[in-house]
PDB file of C-alpha atoms in Angstrom:
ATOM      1  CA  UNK N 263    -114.002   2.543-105.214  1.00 41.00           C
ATOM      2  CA  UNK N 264    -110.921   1.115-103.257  1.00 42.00           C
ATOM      3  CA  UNK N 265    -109.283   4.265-101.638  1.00 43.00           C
ATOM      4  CA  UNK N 266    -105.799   4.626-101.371  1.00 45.00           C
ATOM      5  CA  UNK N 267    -104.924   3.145 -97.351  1.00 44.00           C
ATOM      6  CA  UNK N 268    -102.768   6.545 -97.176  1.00 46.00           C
ATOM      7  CA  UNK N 269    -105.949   7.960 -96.281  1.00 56.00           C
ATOM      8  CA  UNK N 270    -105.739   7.378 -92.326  1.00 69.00           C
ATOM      9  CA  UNK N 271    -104.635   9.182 -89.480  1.00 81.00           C
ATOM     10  CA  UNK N 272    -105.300   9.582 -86.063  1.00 91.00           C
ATOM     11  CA  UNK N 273    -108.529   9.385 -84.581  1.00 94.00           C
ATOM     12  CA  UNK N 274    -109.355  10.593 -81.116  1.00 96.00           C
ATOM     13  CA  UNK N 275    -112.141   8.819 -79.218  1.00 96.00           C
ATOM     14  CA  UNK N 276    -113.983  10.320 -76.314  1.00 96.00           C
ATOM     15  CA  UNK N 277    -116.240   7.111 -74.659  1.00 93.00           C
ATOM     16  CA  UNK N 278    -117.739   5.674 -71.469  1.00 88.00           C
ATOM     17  CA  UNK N 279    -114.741   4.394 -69.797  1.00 87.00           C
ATOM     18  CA  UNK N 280    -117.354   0.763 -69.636  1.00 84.00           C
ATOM     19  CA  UNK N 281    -118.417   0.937 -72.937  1.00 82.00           C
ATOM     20  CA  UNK N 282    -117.462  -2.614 -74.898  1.00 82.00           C
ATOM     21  CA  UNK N 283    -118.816  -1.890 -78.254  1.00 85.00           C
ATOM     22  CA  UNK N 284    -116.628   1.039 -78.582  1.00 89.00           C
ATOM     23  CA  UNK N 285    -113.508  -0.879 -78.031  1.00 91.00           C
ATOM     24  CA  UNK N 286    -114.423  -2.930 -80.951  1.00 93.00           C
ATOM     25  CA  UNK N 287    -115.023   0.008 -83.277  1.00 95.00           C
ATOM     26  CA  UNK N 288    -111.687   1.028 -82.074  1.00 95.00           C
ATOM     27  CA  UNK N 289    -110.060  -2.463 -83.013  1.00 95.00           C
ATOM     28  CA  UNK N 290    -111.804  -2.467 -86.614  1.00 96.00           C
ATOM     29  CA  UNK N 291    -110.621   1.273 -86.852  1.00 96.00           C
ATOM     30  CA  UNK N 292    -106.713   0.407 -86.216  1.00 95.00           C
ATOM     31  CA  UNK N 293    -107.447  -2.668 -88.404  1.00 95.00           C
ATOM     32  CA  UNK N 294    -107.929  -0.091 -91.054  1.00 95.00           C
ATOM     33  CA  UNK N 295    -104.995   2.175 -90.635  1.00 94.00           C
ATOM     34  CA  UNK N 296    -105.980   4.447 -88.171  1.00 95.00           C
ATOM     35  CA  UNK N 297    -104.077   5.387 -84.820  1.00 95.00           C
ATOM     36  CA  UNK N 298    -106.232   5.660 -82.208  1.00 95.00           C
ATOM     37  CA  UNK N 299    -106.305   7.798 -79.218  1.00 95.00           C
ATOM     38  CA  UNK N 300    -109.202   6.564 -77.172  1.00 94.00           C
ATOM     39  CA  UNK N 301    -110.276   9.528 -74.236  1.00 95.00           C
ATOM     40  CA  UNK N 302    -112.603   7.625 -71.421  1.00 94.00           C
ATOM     41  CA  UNK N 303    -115.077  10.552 -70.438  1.00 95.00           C
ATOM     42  CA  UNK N 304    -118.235   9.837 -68.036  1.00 93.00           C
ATOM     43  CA  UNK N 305    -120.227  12.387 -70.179  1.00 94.00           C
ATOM     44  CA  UNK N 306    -120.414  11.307 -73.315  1.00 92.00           C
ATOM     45  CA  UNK N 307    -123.423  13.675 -74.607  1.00 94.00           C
ATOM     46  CA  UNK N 308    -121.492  16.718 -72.557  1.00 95.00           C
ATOM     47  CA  UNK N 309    -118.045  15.864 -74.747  1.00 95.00           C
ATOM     48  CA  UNK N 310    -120.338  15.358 -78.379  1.00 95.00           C
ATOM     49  CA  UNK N 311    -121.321  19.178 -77.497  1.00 95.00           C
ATOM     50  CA  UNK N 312    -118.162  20.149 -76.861  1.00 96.00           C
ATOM     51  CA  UNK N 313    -116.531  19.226 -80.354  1.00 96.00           C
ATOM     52  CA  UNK N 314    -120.252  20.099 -82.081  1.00 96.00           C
ATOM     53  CA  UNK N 315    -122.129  17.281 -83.326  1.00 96.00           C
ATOM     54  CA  UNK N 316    -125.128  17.770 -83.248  1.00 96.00           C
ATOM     55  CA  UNK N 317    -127.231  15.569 -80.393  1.00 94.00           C
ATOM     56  CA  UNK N 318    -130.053  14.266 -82.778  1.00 95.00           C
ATOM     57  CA  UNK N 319    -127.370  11.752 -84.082  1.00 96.00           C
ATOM     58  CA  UNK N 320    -125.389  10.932 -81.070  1.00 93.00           C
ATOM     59  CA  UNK N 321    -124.024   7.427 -80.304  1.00 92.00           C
ATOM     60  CA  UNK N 322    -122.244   5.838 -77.599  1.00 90.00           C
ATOM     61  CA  UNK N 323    -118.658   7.526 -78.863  1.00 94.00           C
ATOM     62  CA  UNK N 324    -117.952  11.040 -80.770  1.00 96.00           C
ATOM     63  CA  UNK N 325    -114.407  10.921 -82.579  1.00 96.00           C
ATOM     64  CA  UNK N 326    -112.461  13.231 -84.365  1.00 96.00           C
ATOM     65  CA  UNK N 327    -110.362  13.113 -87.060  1.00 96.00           C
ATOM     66  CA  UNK N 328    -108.841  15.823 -88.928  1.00 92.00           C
ATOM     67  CA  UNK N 329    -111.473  18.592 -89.220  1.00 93.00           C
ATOM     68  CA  UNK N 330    -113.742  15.556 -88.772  1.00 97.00           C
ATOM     69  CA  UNK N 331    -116.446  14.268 -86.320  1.00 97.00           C
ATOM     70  CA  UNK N 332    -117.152  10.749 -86.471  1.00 97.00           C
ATOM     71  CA  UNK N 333    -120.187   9.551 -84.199  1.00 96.00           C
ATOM     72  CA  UNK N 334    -121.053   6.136 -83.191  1.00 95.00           C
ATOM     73  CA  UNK N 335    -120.533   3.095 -85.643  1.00 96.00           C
ATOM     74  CA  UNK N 336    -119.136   4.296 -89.123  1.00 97.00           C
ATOM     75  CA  UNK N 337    -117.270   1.980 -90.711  1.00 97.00           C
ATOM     76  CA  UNK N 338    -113.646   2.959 -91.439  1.00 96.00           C
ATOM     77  CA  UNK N 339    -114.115   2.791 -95.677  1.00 96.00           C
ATOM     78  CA  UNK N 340    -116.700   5.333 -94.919  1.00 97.00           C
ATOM     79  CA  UNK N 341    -114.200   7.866 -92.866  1.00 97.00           C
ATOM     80  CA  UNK N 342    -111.791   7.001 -95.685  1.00 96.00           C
ATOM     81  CA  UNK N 343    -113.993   8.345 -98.370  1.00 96.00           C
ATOM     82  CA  UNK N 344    -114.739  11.288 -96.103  1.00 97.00           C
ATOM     83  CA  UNK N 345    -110.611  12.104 -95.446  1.00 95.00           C
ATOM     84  CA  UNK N 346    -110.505  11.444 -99.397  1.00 94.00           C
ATOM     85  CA  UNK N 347    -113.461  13.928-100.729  1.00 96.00           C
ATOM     86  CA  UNK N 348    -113.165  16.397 -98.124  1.00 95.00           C
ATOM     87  CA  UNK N 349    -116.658  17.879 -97.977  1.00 97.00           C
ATOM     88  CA  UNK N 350    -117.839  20.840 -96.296  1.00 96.00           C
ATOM     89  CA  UNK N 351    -119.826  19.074 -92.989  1.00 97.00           C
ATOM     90  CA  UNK N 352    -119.275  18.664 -89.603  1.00 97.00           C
ATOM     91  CA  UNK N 353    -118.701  14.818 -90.532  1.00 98.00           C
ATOM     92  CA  UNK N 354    -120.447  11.335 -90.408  1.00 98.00           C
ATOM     93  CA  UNK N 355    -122.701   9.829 -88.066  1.00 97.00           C
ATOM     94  CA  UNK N 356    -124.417   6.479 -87.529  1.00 96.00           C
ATOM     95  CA  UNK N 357    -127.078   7.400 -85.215  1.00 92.00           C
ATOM     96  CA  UNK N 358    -127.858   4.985 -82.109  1.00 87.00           C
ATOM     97  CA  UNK N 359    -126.077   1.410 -83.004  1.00 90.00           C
ATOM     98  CA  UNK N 360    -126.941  -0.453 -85.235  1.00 93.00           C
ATOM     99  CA  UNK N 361    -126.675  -4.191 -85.111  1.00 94.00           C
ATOM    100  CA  UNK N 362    -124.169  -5.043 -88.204  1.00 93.00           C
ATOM    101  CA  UNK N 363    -122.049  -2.317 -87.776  1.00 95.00           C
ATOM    102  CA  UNK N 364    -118.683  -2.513 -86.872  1.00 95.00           C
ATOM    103  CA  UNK N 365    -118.598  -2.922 -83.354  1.00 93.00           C
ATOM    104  CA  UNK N 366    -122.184  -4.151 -83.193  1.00 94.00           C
ATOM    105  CA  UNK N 367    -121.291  -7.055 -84.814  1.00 93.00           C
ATOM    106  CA  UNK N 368    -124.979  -9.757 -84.630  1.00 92.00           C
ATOM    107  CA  UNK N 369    -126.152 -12.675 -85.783  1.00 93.00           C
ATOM    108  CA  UNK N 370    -129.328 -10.940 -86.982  1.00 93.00           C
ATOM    109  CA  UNK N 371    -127.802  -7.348 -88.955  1.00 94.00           C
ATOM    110  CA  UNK N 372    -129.802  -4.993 -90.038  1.00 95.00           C
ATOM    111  CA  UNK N 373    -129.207  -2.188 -92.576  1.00 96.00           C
ATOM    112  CA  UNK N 374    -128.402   1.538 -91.729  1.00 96.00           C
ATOM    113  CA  UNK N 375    -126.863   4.169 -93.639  1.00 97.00           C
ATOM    114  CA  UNK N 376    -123.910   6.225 -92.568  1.00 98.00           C
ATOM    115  CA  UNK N 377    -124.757  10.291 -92.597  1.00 98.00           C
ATOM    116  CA  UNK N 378    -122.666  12.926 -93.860  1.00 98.00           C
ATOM    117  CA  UNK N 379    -123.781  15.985 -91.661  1.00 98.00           C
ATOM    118  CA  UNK N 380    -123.624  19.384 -92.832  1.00 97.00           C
ATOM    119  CA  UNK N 381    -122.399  22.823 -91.335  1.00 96.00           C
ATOM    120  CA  UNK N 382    -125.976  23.857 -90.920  1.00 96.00           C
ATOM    121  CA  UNK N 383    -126.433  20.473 -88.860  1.00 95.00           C
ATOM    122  CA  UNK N 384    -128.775  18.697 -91.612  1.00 97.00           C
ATOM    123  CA  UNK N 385    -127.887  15.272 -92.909  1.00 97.00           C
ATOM    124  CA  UNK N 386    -128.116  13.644 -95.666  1.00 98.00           C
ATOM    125  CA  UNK N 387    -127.460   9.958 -96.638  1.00 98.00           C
ATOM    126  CA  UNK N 388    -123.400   9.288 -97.470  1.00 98.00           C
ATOM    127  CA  UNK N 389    -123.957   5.504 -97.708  1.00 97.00           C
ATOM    128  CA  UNK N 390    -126.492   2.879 -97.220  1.00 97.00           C
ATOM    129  CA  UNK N 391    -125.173  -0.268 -95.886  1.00 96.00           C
ATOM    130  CA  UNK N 392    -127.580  -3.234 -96.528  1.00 94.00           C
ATOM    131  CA  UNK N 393    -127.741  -6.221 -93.806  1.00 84.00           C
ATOM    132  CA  UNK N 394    -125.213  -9.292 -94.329  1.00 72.00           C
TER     133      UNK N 394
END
């Protein structure tokens, strides 16, 4: 499903002001459509439990967009469908960082799956990406 690329807007990023891989995800995220606000904070896990995603999926960066959270690696097509269906969750999350994602770009990818998390903090799978 190729979603219309009206479904962007601005996404605020709150990172480690030395953090490389976010500034990647960032670039791949503009790439996509988005405007991005990138906020350098030295405590990362304090900010995540400020805007309420839950800790057991953190990443290196929390973002927001909308009435979204968006933590660590998602790719943009993913935040896309997300803007597009509007479910009832706190948002996505791709927990640590996983090599292949964008951002974490590596010769040797490996697969991980981007998590839609609920209000009640529970996740489920929203998509698997497979290595390439």
């Amino acid at each position: 499903d190729i979603l219309p690329s009206e479904i962007v807007g601005s996404l605020d990023v709150y990172k480690s002001p030395y953090c490389g891989c976010c500034g990647a995800w960032e670039k791949h995220m503009q790439a996509a459509g988005f405007t991005v606000r990138s906020h350098p904070v030295n405590d990362v896990p304090g900010q995540r439990q400020k805007l309420g995603m839950p800790e057991a999926y953190g990443s290196c960066h929390t973002a927001r967009v909308g009435n979204y959270l968006i933590e660590g690696h998602v790719p943009a097509a993913d935040v896309k469908r997300l803007l597009a269906e509007k479910p009832a969750a706190i948002g996505l999350a791709a927990p640590g960082m996983p090599l292949g994602s964008p951002g974490m770009e590596s010769p040797t990818p490996q697969p991980y799956d981007t998590l839609l998390i609920g209000r009640d903090g529970k996740a489920r799978v929203y998509q698997h990406h497979p290595a390439r």
